[in-house]
Coordinates of C-alpha atoms in Angstrom, one line a residue:
Chain A
P25 CA 0.0 0.0 0.0
E26 CA 1.4 3.4 -0.8
E27 CA -0.9 5.9 0.8
K28 CA -1.9 6.2 4.5
C29 CA 0.5 3.5 5.7
R30 CA 2.8 4.9 8.3
V31 CA 2.7 3.1 11.6
L32 CA 4.2 4.2 14.9
S33 CA 4.9 1.1 16.9
I34 CA 5.9 1.5 20.6
Q35 CA 6.9 -1.9 21.9
S36 CA 9.9 -3.8 23.3
H37 CA 13.0 -4.6 21.4
V38 CA 14.9 -7.8 21.9
V39 CA 18.4 -8.4 20.5
R40 CA 17.5 -12.0 19.7
G41 CA 14.1 -13.4 18.9
Y42 CA 10.6 -12.2 18.0
V43 CA 8.6 -10.3 20.5
G44 CA 7.3 -6.7 20.6
N45 CA 8.8 -4.6 17.8
K46 CA 10.9 -7.5 16.6
S47 CA 7.6 -9.4 16.0
A48 CA 5.6 -6.6 14.5
T49 CA 8.0 -4.7 12.3
F50 CA 9.3 -7.2 9.7
P51 CA 5.8 -8.5 8.8
L52 CA 4.4 -5.0 8.5
Q53 CA 7.3 -3.9 6.3
V54 CA 7.0 -7.0 4.2
L55 CA 3.4 -5.9 3.6
G56 CA 4.5 -2.5 2.5
F57 CA 3.9 -0.4 5.6
E58 CA 6.4 2.2 6.8
V59 CA 7.1 1.3 10.4
D60 CA 8.5 3.9 12.8
S61 CA 9.5 2.1 16.0
I62 CA 10.1 3.4 19.5
N63 CA 11.7 0.6 21.5
S64 CA 10.3 0.7 25.1
V65 CA 13.0 -1.6 26.3
Q66 CA 16.1 -3.2 24.8
F67 CA 16.6 -6.7 26.3
S68 CA 18.9 -9.5 25.2
N69 CA 15.9 -11.8 24.6
H70 CA 12.3 -12.3 26.0
T71 CA 11.8 -13.1 29.6
G72 CA 10.8 -16.8 29.0
Y73 CA 14.5 -17.8 28.6
A74 CA 16.6 -18.8 31.7
H75 CA 18.3 -15.4 31.6
W76 CA 17.5 -12.0 30.3
K77 CA 19.4 -8.7 30.6
G78 CA 18.9 -5.1 29.3
Q79 CA 17.7 -1.6 29.7
V80 CA 14.2 0.1 29.9
L81 CA 13.1 3.4 28.4
T82 CA 11.7 5.8 30.9
A83 CA 8.6 7.9 30.3
D84 CA 10.8 11.0 30.0
E85 CA 13.1 9.3 27.4
L86 CA 10.0 8.3 25.4
N87 CA 8.9 11.9 25.5
V88 CA 12.3 13.1 24.3
L89 CA 12.1 10.7 21.3
Y90 CA 8.7 11.9 20.4
E91 CA 9.8 15.6 20.7
G92 CA 12.5 14.9 18.1
I93 CA 9.9 13.6 15.7
K94 CA 7.6 16.5 16.5
L95 CA 10.3 19.2 16.1
N96 CA 10.9 17.9 12.6
K97 CA 7.2 18.1 11.9
V98 CA 7.1 14.5 10.9
N99 CA 4.6 13.5 13.7
H100 CA 2.0 12.2 11.1
Y101 CA 0.9 8.7 11.4
D102 CA -1.9 6.6 10.0
Y103 CA -1.6 3.9 12.7
I104 CA -0.3 3.5 16.2
L105 CA 0.4 0.0 17.6
T106 CA 1.2 -0.7 21.2
G107 CA 1.5 -3.9 23.3
Y108 CA 3.2 -5.1 26.4
S109 CA 3.9 -2.4 29.0
R110 CA 4.9 -2.7 32.7
D111 CA 5.0 1.0 33.7
T112 CA 2.0 3.3 34.4
S113 CA 3.9 6.5 33.8
F114 CA 5.2 5.1 30.5
L115 CA 1.7 4.1 29.5
E116 CA 0.3 7.5 30.4
T117 CA 3.0 9.2 28.3
V118 CA 1.9 6.9 25.4
V119 CA -1.7 8.1 25.9
D120 CA -0.5 11.7 25.7
I121 CA 1.4 11.0 22.5
I122 CA -1.6 9.2 20.9
Q123 CA -4.0 12.1 21.8
E124 CA -1.6 14.5 20.1
L125 CA -1.2 12.3 17.1
K126 CA -5.0 12.0 16.8
K127 CA -5.3 15.8 16.8
A128 CA -2.6 15.9 14.0
N129 CA -4.5 13.2 12.1
P130 CA -8.1 12.6 13.1
S131 CA -8.2 9.5 10.9
L132 CA -5.5 7.8 12.8
V133 CA -6.3 4.3 13.9
Y134 CA -4.9 3.1 17.2
V135 CA -4.4 -0.7 17.4
C136 CA -4.1 -1.6 21.1
D137 CA -3.2 -4.9 22.6
P138 CA -4.1 -4.4 26.3
V139 CA -1.6 -6.9 27.7
M140 CA -2.3 -7.6 31.3
G141 CA -2.5 -11.3 31.8
D142 CA -4.0 -14.6 30.9
H143 CA -5.7 -17.8 32.3
G144 CA -7.0 -15.9 35.2
A145 CA -3.8 -14.2 36.4
M146 CA -2.3 -10.8 35.8
Y147 CA 1.3 -10.7 34.7
V148 CA 1.7 -6.9 34.8
P149 CA 1.4 -4.6 37.9
E150 CA -2.2 -4.3 39.0
N151 CA -2.1 -0.5 38.8
L152 CA -2.0 -0.7 35.0
L153 CA -5.6 -1.9 34.8
P154 CA -7.2 1.5 35.7
V155 CA -4.9 3.2 33.2
Y156 CA -5.9 0.8 30.4
R157 CA -9.6 1.0 31.4
D158 CA -9.9 4.7 31.9
K159 CA -7.3 6.2 29.5
V160 CA -6.0 3.8 26.9
V161 CA -9.0 1.8 25.8
P162 CA -11.1 4.9 25.2
L163 CA -8.6 6.0 22.6
A164 CA -8.3 2.6 20.9
D165 CA -9.9 1.9 17.6
I166 CA -9.0 -1.8 17.4
L167 CA -8.6 -3.8 20.6
T168 CA -7.2 -7.3 20.9
P169 CA -7.8 -8.5 24.4
N170 CA -7.9 -12.2 25.4
Q171 CA -10.9 -13.3 27.5
F172 CA -9.2 -12.5 30.8
E173 CA -8.2 -9.0 29.7
A174 CA -11.7 -8.4 28.4
E175 CA -13.1 -9.5 31.8
L176 CA -10.7 -7.2 33.7
L177 CA -11.5 -4.2 31.6
T178 CA -15.3 -4.6 31.9
G179 CA -15.5 -6.2 35.3
R180 CA -17.7 -8.9 33.9
K181 CA -17.1 -12.7 33.8
V182 CA -17.5 -14.6 30.5
N183 CA -19.1 -18.0 30.8
T184 CA -20.9 -18.3 27.5
Q185 CA -20.7 -16.9 24.0
E186 CA -23.5 -14.5 24.8
D187 CA -21.5 -13.2 27.8
A188 CA -18.5 -12.7 25.5
F189 CA -20.5 -10.6 23.0
E190 CA -22.0 -8.6 25.8
V191 CA -18.5 -7.9 27.1
M192 CA -17.4 -6.9 23.6
D193 CA -20.4 -4.5 23.4
L194 CA -19.3 -3.0 26.6
L195 CA -15.8 -2.6 25.2
H196 CA -17.3 -0.9 22.1
K197 CA -19.0 1.6 24.3
M198 CA -15.7 2.3 26.0
G199 CA -14.1 3.2 22.7
P200 CA -12.9 0.7 20.0
E201 CA -15.1 0.1 16.9
T202 CA -13.3 -3.3 16.4
V203 CA -12.8 -5.8 19.2
V204 CA -11.2 -9.2 18.6
L205 CA -11.2 -11.6 21.5
T206 CA -8.0 -13.4 20.5
S207 CA -8.6 -16.5 22.7
S208 CA -11.2 -17.8 25.1
D209 CA -11.9 -20.9 27.1
L210 CA -15.4 -21.2 25.6
P211 CA -16.0 -24.7 24.2
S212 CA -15.5 -25.1 20.5
K213 CA -18.0 -27.1 18.4
K214 CA -15.0 -28.7 16.7
G215 CA -13.8 -30.3 20.0
D216 CA -11.1 -29.7 22.6
Q217 CA -8.3 -29.4 20.1
F218 CA -9.7 -26.0 19.1
L219 CA -10.1 -22.7 20.9
V220 CA -12.7 -20.1 20.2
A221 CA -11.9 -16.6 19.1
L222 CA -14.6 -13.9 18.5
G223 CA -14.7 -10.6 16.7
S224 CA -17.1 -7.7 16.7
Q225 CA -17.1 -4.6 14.7
K226 CA -19.5 -1.6 15.2
I227 CA -18.8 1.2 12.8
V228 CA -20.8 4.5 13.0
K229 CA -20.1 6.5 9.9
P230 CA -20.1 10.3 9.9
D231 CA -23.5 10.4 8.3
G232 CA -24.9 8.4 11.2
S233 CA -25.4 5.1 9.4
K234 CA -24.1 2.0 11.1
T235 CA -22.6 -1.3 10.1
S236 CA -21.9 -4.1 12.5
Q237 CA -20.5 -7.6 12.2
K238 CA -20.0 -10.4 14.7
I239 CA -17.8 -13.4 13.8
C240 CA -16.6 -16.6 15.4
M241 CA -13.6 -18.7 14.7
D242 CA -12.4 -22.1 15.8
I243 CA -8.6 -22.1 15.9
P244 CA -6.5 -25.3 16.2
K245 CA -4.6 -25.4 19.5
V246 CA -0.9 -26.1 19.4
D247 CA 0.9 -27.9 22.2
A248 CA 3.6 -25.4 23.0
V249 CA 4.1 -22.0 24.6
F250 CA 4.9 -19.4 22.1
V251 CA 6.1 -15.9 22.9
G252 CA 5.5 -13.0 20.5
T253 CA 2.4 -14.5 18.8
G254 CA 0.1 -11.8 20.3
D255 CA 2.4 -9.1 19.0
L256 CA 2.3 -10.7 15.6
F257 CA -1.4 -11.0 15.7
A258 CA -2.0 -7.3 16.5
A259 CA 0.4 -6.3 13.8
M260 CA -1.3 -8.5 11.2
L261 CA -4.8 -7.5 12.3
L262 CA -3.6 -3.9 11.7
A263 CA -2.5 -4.9 8.2
W264 CA -5.6 -6.9 7.2
T265 CA -8.1 -4.5 8.6
H266 CA -6.3 -1.8 6.6
H267 CA -7.1 -3.9 3.4
H268 CA -10.6 -4.9 4.6
P269 CA -11.8 -2.0 6.8
K270 CA -15.4 -3.0 6.8
D271 CA -15.0 -6.8 6.5
L272 CA -14.0 -8.2 9.9
K273 CA -14.5 -11.8 8.6
A274 CA -11.9 -11.3 5.8
A275 CA -9.5 -9.4 8.1
C276 CA -9.6 -12.1 10.8
E277 CA -9.4 -15.0 8.4
K278 CA -6.2 -13.6 6.9
T279 CA -4.7 -12.7 10.4
V280 CA -5.5 -16.1 11.9
S281 CA -4.2 -17.9 8.8
V282 CA -0.8 -16.0 9.0
M283 CA -0.6 -17.0 12.6
H284 CA -1.3 -20.6 11.7
H285 CA 1.4 -20.8 9.0
V286 CA 4.1 -19.1 11.2
I287 CA 3.2 -21.3 14.2
K288 CA 3.2 -24.5 12.2
R289 CA 6.6 -23.7 10.7
T290 CA 7.9 -22.8 14.1
I291 CA 6.8 -25.9 16.0
T292 CA 8.1 -28.2 13.2
Y293 CA 11.5 -26.5 13.3
A294 CA 11.5 -26.5 17.1
N295 CA 10.7 -30.2 17.4
E296 CA 13.4 -30.9 14.8
M297 CA 16.0 -28.9 16.8
A298 CA 15.0 -30.4 20.1
G299 CA 15.0 -34.0 18.9
P300 CA 12.5 -36.8 19.4
G301 CA 10.7 -36.9 22.7
K302 CA 12.2 -33.7 24.0
R303 CA 10.3 -30.5 24.7
P304 CA 11.8 -27.6 22.7
S305 CA 13.5 -24.7 24.6
P306 CA 12.4 -21.1 24.5
A307 CA 15.4 -20.4 22.1
Q308 CA 14.2 -23.2 19.8
L309 CA 10.6 -21.9 19.9
E310 CA 11.4 -18.5 18.5
L311 CA 9.0 -17.7 15.7
R312 CA 10.3 -18.6 12.2
M313 CA 9.5 -15.1 11.1
V314 CA 12.0 -14.5 8.3
Q315 CA 11.3 -18.0 6.9
S316 CA 7.5 -17.2 6.8
K317 CA 7.8 -14.2 4.5
A318 CA 5.7 -15.7 1.6
D319 CA 2.9 -16.7 4.1
I320 CA 3.0 -13.2 5.5
E321 CA 2.7 -11.6 2.1
N322 CA -0.1 -13.8 0.9
P323 CA -1.6 -16.1 3.6
A324 CA -3.5 -19.1 2.3
I325 CA -6.7 -19.1 4.2
V326 CA -6.9 -22.0 6.6
V327 CA -9.6 -20.9 9.0
E328 CA -13.1 -19.9 8.1
A329 CA -14.7 -17.2 10.2
K330 CA -18.5 -17.7 10.7
V331 CA -20.6 -14.6 10.5
L332 CA -23.0 -14.7 13.4
H333 CA -24.6 -11.3 12.7
K334 CA -24.2 -8.6 10.1
S335 CA -26.2 -5.5 9.6
S336 CA -26.0 -2.1 7.9
Q337 CA -28.4 0.8 8.6
Chain B
M12 CA 19.5 -21.1 4.8
E13 CA 20.3 -20.9 8.5
C14 CA 22.4 -17.8 8.8
R15 CA 22.6 -15.6 11.9
V16 CA 23.9 -12.1 11.8
L17 CA 24.7 -9.9 14.9
S18 CA 24.4 -6.3 13.9
I19 CA 25.5 -3.6 16.3
Q20 CA 24.4 -0.2 14.9
S21 CA 22.2 2.8 15.6
H22 CA 18.4 2.7 15.7
V23 CA 16.3 5.6 14.5
V24 CA 12.6 5.8 15.2
R25 CA 12.0 7.2 11.8
G26 CA 14.0 6.5 8.7
Y27 CA 16.7 4.2 7.4
V28 CA 20.2 4.4 8.9
G29 CA 22.2 1.9 10.9
N30 CA 20.1 -1.1 12.0
K31 CA 17.0 0.3 10.4
S32 CA 18.9 0.3 7.1
A33 CA 20.5 -3.1 7.5
S34 CA 17.9 -5.3 9.1
F35 CA 15.0 -5.4 6.7
P36 CA 17.0 -6.1 3.6
L37 CA 18.9 -8.9 5.3
Q38 CA 15.7 -10.4 6.7
V39 CA 14.1 -10.2 3.3
L40 CA 17.0 -12.2 2.0
G41 CA 16.4 -14.9 4.7
F42 CA 19.1 -14.0 7.2
E43 CA 18.3 -14.1 11.0
V44 CA 19.3 -10.7 12.3
D45 CA 20.0 -10.2 16.0
S46 CA 20.4 -6.5 16.5
I47 CA 22.0 -4.5 19.3
N48 CA 21.0 -0.8 19.0
S49 CA 24.0 1.3 19.9
V50 CA 21.7 4.4 20.1
Q51 CA 18.0 5.2 19.8
F52 CA 17.4 8.5 18.1
S53 CA 14.3 10.0 16.8
N54 CA 15.9 10.3 13.3
H55 CA 19.3 10.7 11.7
T56 CA 21.5 13.7 12.4
G57 CA 21.0 15.3 9.0
Y58 CA 17.5 16.6 10.0
S59 CA 17.1 20.0 11.6
H60 CA 16.6 18.3 15.0
W61 CA 17.4 15.0 16.5
K62 CA 16.9 13.6 20.0
G63 CA 17.5 10.4 21.8
Q64 CA 19.7 8.2 24.0
V65 CA 23.0 6.3 23.5
L66 CA 24.1 2.9 24.8
T67 CA 27.2 2.9 26.9
A68 CA 29.9 0.3 26.6
D69 CA 28.7 -1.3 29.9
E70 CA 25.2 -1.5 28.7
L71 CA 26.4 -3.2 25.5
H72 CA 28.3 -5.7 27.6
V73 CA 25.2 -6.4 29.7
L74 CA 23.2 -7.2 26.6
Y75 CA 25.9 -9.5 25.3
E76 CA 26.1 -11.2 28.7
G77 CA 22.3 -12.0 28.4
I78 CA 22.9 -13.7 25.1
K79 CA 25.9 -15.6 26.4
L80 CA 24.2 -16.8 29.6
N81 CA 21.5 -18.4 27.4
N82 CA 24.3 -20.1 25.4
V83 CA 23.0 -18.5 22.1
H84 CA 26.1 -16.5 21.3
Q85 CA 26.7 -18.4 18.0
Y86 CA 26.8 -16.2 15.0
D87 CA 27.8 -16.6 11.4
Y88 CA 28.3 -12.9 10.8
V89 CA 28.9 -9.7 12.8
L90 CA 28.1 -6.3 11.2
T91 CA 29.1 -2.9 12.5
G92 CA 29.0 0.6 11.3
Y93 CA 29.0 4.1 12.6
T94 CA 30.3 4.6 16.2
R95 CA 31.3 7.7 18.1
D96 CA 32.8 6.2 21.2
T97 CA 36.2 4.5 21.7
S98 CA 35.2 2.5 24.7
F99 CA 32.1 1.3 22.9
L100 CA 34.2 0.3 19.9
E101 CA 36.7 -1.5 22.2
M102 CA 33.8 -3.5 23.7
V103 CA 32.7 -4.4 20.2
V104 CA 36.2 -5.7 19.5
D105 CA 36.1 -7.8 22.7
I106 CA 32.7 -9.3 21.7
V107 CA 33.8 -10.0 18.1
Q108 CA 36.9 -11.8 19.4
E109 CA 34.9 -13.9 21.8
L110 CA 32.3 -14.7 19.1
K111 CA 35.2 -15.8 16.8
R112 CA 36.4 -18.2 19.5
A113 CA 32.9 -19.6 19.7
N114 CA 32.7 -19.9 15.9
P115 CA 36.0 -19.7 14.1
N116 CA 34.2 -19.4 10.7
L117 CA 32.5 -16.2 11.8
V118 CA 32.8 -13.4 9.2
Y119 CA 33.1 -9.8 10.6
V120 CA 31.8 -7.2 8.1
C121 CA 33.1 -3.8 9.2
D122 CA 32.3 -0.4 7.8
P123 CA 35.1 1.7 9.4
V124 CA 33.0 4.9 9.5
L125 CA 35.4 7.8 10.1
G126 CA 34.7 10.5 7.6
D127 CA 34.5 11.5 3.9
H128 CA 35.7 14.0 1.4
G129 CA 38.9 14.7 3.3
S130 CA 37.5 15.3 6.8
M131 CA 36.7 13.2 9.8
Y132 CA 33.2 13.3 11.2
V133 CA 33.9 11.1 14.3
P134 CA 36.2 11.9 17.2
Q135 CA 39.9 11.5 16.0
N136 CA 40.7 9.0 18.8
L137 CA 38.6 6.4 17.0
Y138 CA 41.1 6.2 14.2
P139 CA 43.8 4.3 16.1
V140 CA 41.2 1.9 17.5
Y141 CA 40.0 1.1 14.0
K142 CA 43.5 0.8 12.7
N143 CA 45.0 -1.3 15.5
K144 CA 42.2 -3.3 16.9
V145 CA 39.1 -3.3 14.7
V146 CA 40.4 -3.8 11.2
P147 CA 42.7 -6.7 12.2
V148 CA 39.7 -8.7 13.3
A149 CA 37.6 -7.7 10.2
D150 CA 37.1 -10.1 7.3
I151 CA 35.3 -7.7 5.0
I152 CA 35.8 -3.9 5.2
T153 CA 34.0 -1.2 3.2
P154 CA 36.0 2.0 3.6
N155 CA 35.6 5.0 1.4
Q156 CA 38.7 6.5 -0.1
F157 CA 39.3 8.8 2.8
E158 CA 38.9 6.0 5.3
A159 CA 41.2 3.7 3.4
D160 CA 43.8 6.5 3.7
L161 CA 45.0 6.2 0.2
R162 CA 47.9 8.5 -0.7
I163 CA 47.5 8.0 -4.5
S164 CA 44.8 9.9 -6.3
L165 CA 42.4 7.5 -7.9
T166 CA 41.9 7.5 -11.6
D167 CA 38.9 9.3 -12.9
S168 CA 36.0 7.2 -14.3
L169 CA 36.4 6.4 -17.9
L170 CA 32.7 7.2 -18.4
G171 CA 33.1 10.8 -17.3
D172 CA 32.5 12.9 -14.3
R173 CA 28.9 11.7 -13.7
F174 CA 30.4 8.5 -12.5
L175 CA 32.5 7.5 -9.5
V176 CA 34.9 4.6 -9.2
S177 CA 34.7 1.8 -6.7
L178 CA 37.4 -0.8 -6.2
G179 CA 37.3 -4.2 -4.6
S180 CA 40.0 -6.6 -3.6
Q181 CA 39.6 -10.2 -2.2
R182 CA 42.4 -12.4 -1.0
Q183 CA 41.6 -16.1 -1.5
V184 CA 43.2 -19.4 -0.8
R185 CA 42.6 -21.8 -3.6
P186 CA 41.9 -25.5 -2.9
D187 CA 45.5 -26.4 -3.8
G188 CA 46.7 -24.0 -1.1
S189 CA 48.0 -21.3 -3.5
R190 CA 46.9 -17.7 -2.9
A191 CA 45.2 -15.3 -5.3
T192 CA 43.9 -11.8 -5.2
Q193 CA 40.8 -10.9 -7.2
R194 CA 40.6 -7.2 -8.0
V195 CA 37.5 -5.6 -9.4
R196 CA 36.6 -2.1 -10.5
I197 CA 33.1 -0.7 -10.9
E198 CA 31.9 2.6 -12.4
V199 CA 28.9 3.8 -10.4
P200 CA 26.6 6.6 -11.6
K201 CA 26.6 9.6 -9.3
V202 CA 23.3 10.9 -8.0
D203 CA 22.9 14.6 -7.2
A204 CA 21.6 14.3 -3.7
V205 CA 22.9 13.5 -0.2
F206 CA 21.6 10.2 1.0
V207 CA 22.0 8.9 4.6
G208 CA 22.0 5.2 5.4
T209 CA 23.3 4.1 2.0
G210 CA 26.6 3.0 3.4
D211 CA 24.8 0.9 6.0
L212 CA 22.7 -0.7 3.3
F213 CA 25.8 -1.3 1.2
A214 CA 27.6 -3.1 4.0
A215 CA 24.6 -5.3 4.7
M216 CA 24.0 -6.2 1.1
L217 CA 27.7 -6.9 0.6
L218 CA 27.4 -9.3 3.5
A219 CA 24.5 -11.0 1.9
W220 CA 26.0 -11.3 -1.6
T221 CA 29.5 -12.4 -0.5
H222 CA 27.6 -15.0 1.5
H223 CA 26.1 -16.3 -1.7
Y224 CA 29.2 -15.7 -3.8
P225 CA 32.1 -16.2 -1.4
N226 CA 34.7 -16.6 -4.1
D227 CA 33.3 -14.3 -6.7
L228 CA 33.9 -10.7 -5.7
K229 CA 32.8 -9.5 -9.2
M230 CA 29.4 -11.1 -8.8
A231 CA 28.9 -10.0 -5.2
C232 CA 29.8 -6.4 -6.0
E233 CA 27.6 -6.3 -9.1
K234 CA 24.6 -7.5 -7.0
T235 CA 25.4 -5.1 -4.2
F236 CA 25.9 -2.1 -6.4
S237 CA 22.8 -2.9 -8.4
V238 CA 20.6 -3.1 -5.2
M239 CA 22.0 0.3 -4.2
H240 CA 21.1 1.7 -7.6
H241 CA 17.5 0.5 -7.5
V242 CA 16.9 1.8 -4.0
I243 CA 18.5 5.1 -4.7
Q244 CA 16.7 5.6 -8.0
R245 CA 13.4 4.9 -6.4
T246 CA 14.2 7.2 -3.5
I247 CA 15.3 10.2 -5.6
S248 CA 12.2 9.9 -7.9
Y249 CA 9.9 9.9 -4.9
A250 CA 11.8 12.7 -3.2
H251 CA 11.5 14.9 -6.2
E252 CA 7.8 14.1 -6.5
L253 CA 7.3 15.1 -2.8
A254 CA 9.5 18.2 -3.0
G255 CA 7.9 19.6 -6.2
P256 CA 9.5 21.0 -9.4
G257 CA 12.7 23.0 -8.9
R258 CA 13.0 22.3 -5.2
R259 CA 15.7 20.4 -3.4
P260 CA 14.2 17.6 -1.4
S261 CA 14.5 17.7 2.4
P262 CA 16.1 14.9 4.6
P263 CA 12.7 13.4 5.5
Q264 CA 11.8 13.3 1.8
L265 CA 15.2 11.6 1.0
E266 CA 14.7 8.7 3.4
L267 CA 15.5 5.5 1.5
R268 CA 12.4 3.8 -0.1
M269 CA 13.4 0.6 1.6
V270 CA 10.1 -1.1 2.1
Q271 CA 9.1 -0.2 -1.5
S272 CA 12.3 -1.8 -2.8
K273 CA 11.6 -5.3 -1.5
A274 CA 11.5 -7.0 -4.9
D275 CA 14.8 -5.3 -6.0
I276 CA 16.4 -6.4 -2.7
E277 CA 15.3 -10.0 -3.2
D278 CA 16.4 -10.2 -6.8
P279 CA 18.4 -7.2 -8.0
A280 CA 18.5 -6.8 -11.8
I281 CA 22.2 -6.3 -12.6
V282 CA 22.7 -2.7 -13.8
T283 CA 26.4 -2.3 -13.5
E284 CA 29.2 -4.6 -14.6
A285 CA 32.4 -5.0 -12.6
T286 CA 35.6 -5.3 -14.5
V287 CA 38.1 -7.9 -13.2
I288 CA 41.5 -6.2 -13.0
S289 CA 43.6 -9.2 -12.1

């Protein structure tokens, strides 16, 4: 894409491996997006390895970098992408920057992965929740929570698919037009080798007319712990909603399909490296990103999203 | 192809210099690129303003320690470029030496960035570090004429003053143990603009193409110079479009059209022929 494709991504950098900006940047560039990246930390590798070392960017240092961009009058972005954060003052500075960038470009789309935890437990400091809920999510246009994060943000438990869509409606009211529940523990009709992901889009156009779409996907589970997949997901959802802004089904099918190809290639390679009967290590499980370039460029669709509801008024 | 590069260069939020210039093209060509960002700046220093933070030699060491503790300090290539700090450069040398002990086949591609057109644009005390410590551990170096410290004046291009001359030299050991030196000469069309990041792209692409043509410097250079040509042509066209007729493009407008040049990076059409001199 040529026009309207400059992304500001504010995420972690790791020397080795694929999380944060390392996970998001290459795939977006391969799809033709200009990616400006602010590295919120620089670590040797992700924190799932036996050891990790590095430095973090302070909120002040983030501000200084943004000032440089602003002084040169190049603070014009079509998209902003954020993910894992551990620091409330850093997150609050991110909010200020987004607000300013939205004033500079009212069409800016903020893709937000509200990373807080999973499987019922938070893995960031608790005091990030109010910042996400009250300041970040209201600015988001596309939100990619997992079930736990969606429950935290709305204060509501999800037990059924109806609950899930009610929670997503609450999230729409808080801000984002597009919400994708990237994983849930809802039972899949295809059996326990699958997890359920849901998507909801509620667009109100300037003339007052509305379109809405609700979709459901059954995604094959993989027996391994991957790191950086959420970051890849948010980046690819950015790319595919760019190409399919009013067709959440198409955007999600492409996004989930890319994930599938990268994960399959990764687990195959990891098992090869580990050897028969051995569980692969974090180093061996790093996403096979560079090797997946063709799948990133043109993902063969391997998951069909079911449209549960679609309307235009 | 399983090929891992450690690149220790600058990071800019916006634009294409240092690691921003080197990583994407190498990744597009299938290399795994581990990158240590020696600085994080908003943009390169040719803009009116720039702001950011630098990595100290200690912080560099800490990052390397993390890699080493996990036992993943195995690299096929190391790539370095612009540095302003002698202690940082000395730490880089220590790291390269250790990585070479871990993998004796490691190839260190070094752009000894010191200056151009007769003057230094880094602190003078970097020169002895490059000369005495860095270059001795380098396998491939990409100096310009000033950095190579040539005392002879180079011949002019045979094609006229719209071209500049580049020379390459590779010492090889043949299977029978005898030694040979391949020397090549390339005439490169000049472009009337100041680009930033092109040297970083050049070193990265020379890494890639010497990897594919380890004993054919002519071919490696032809591919490398051709990629440069395509990226630069695309960049200057776009810059002029943005600037408008009769106006000189600005630094932001002259940022390399890297992402748009993916196809040329993957498979550069050869546009310049290198002459083998001996």
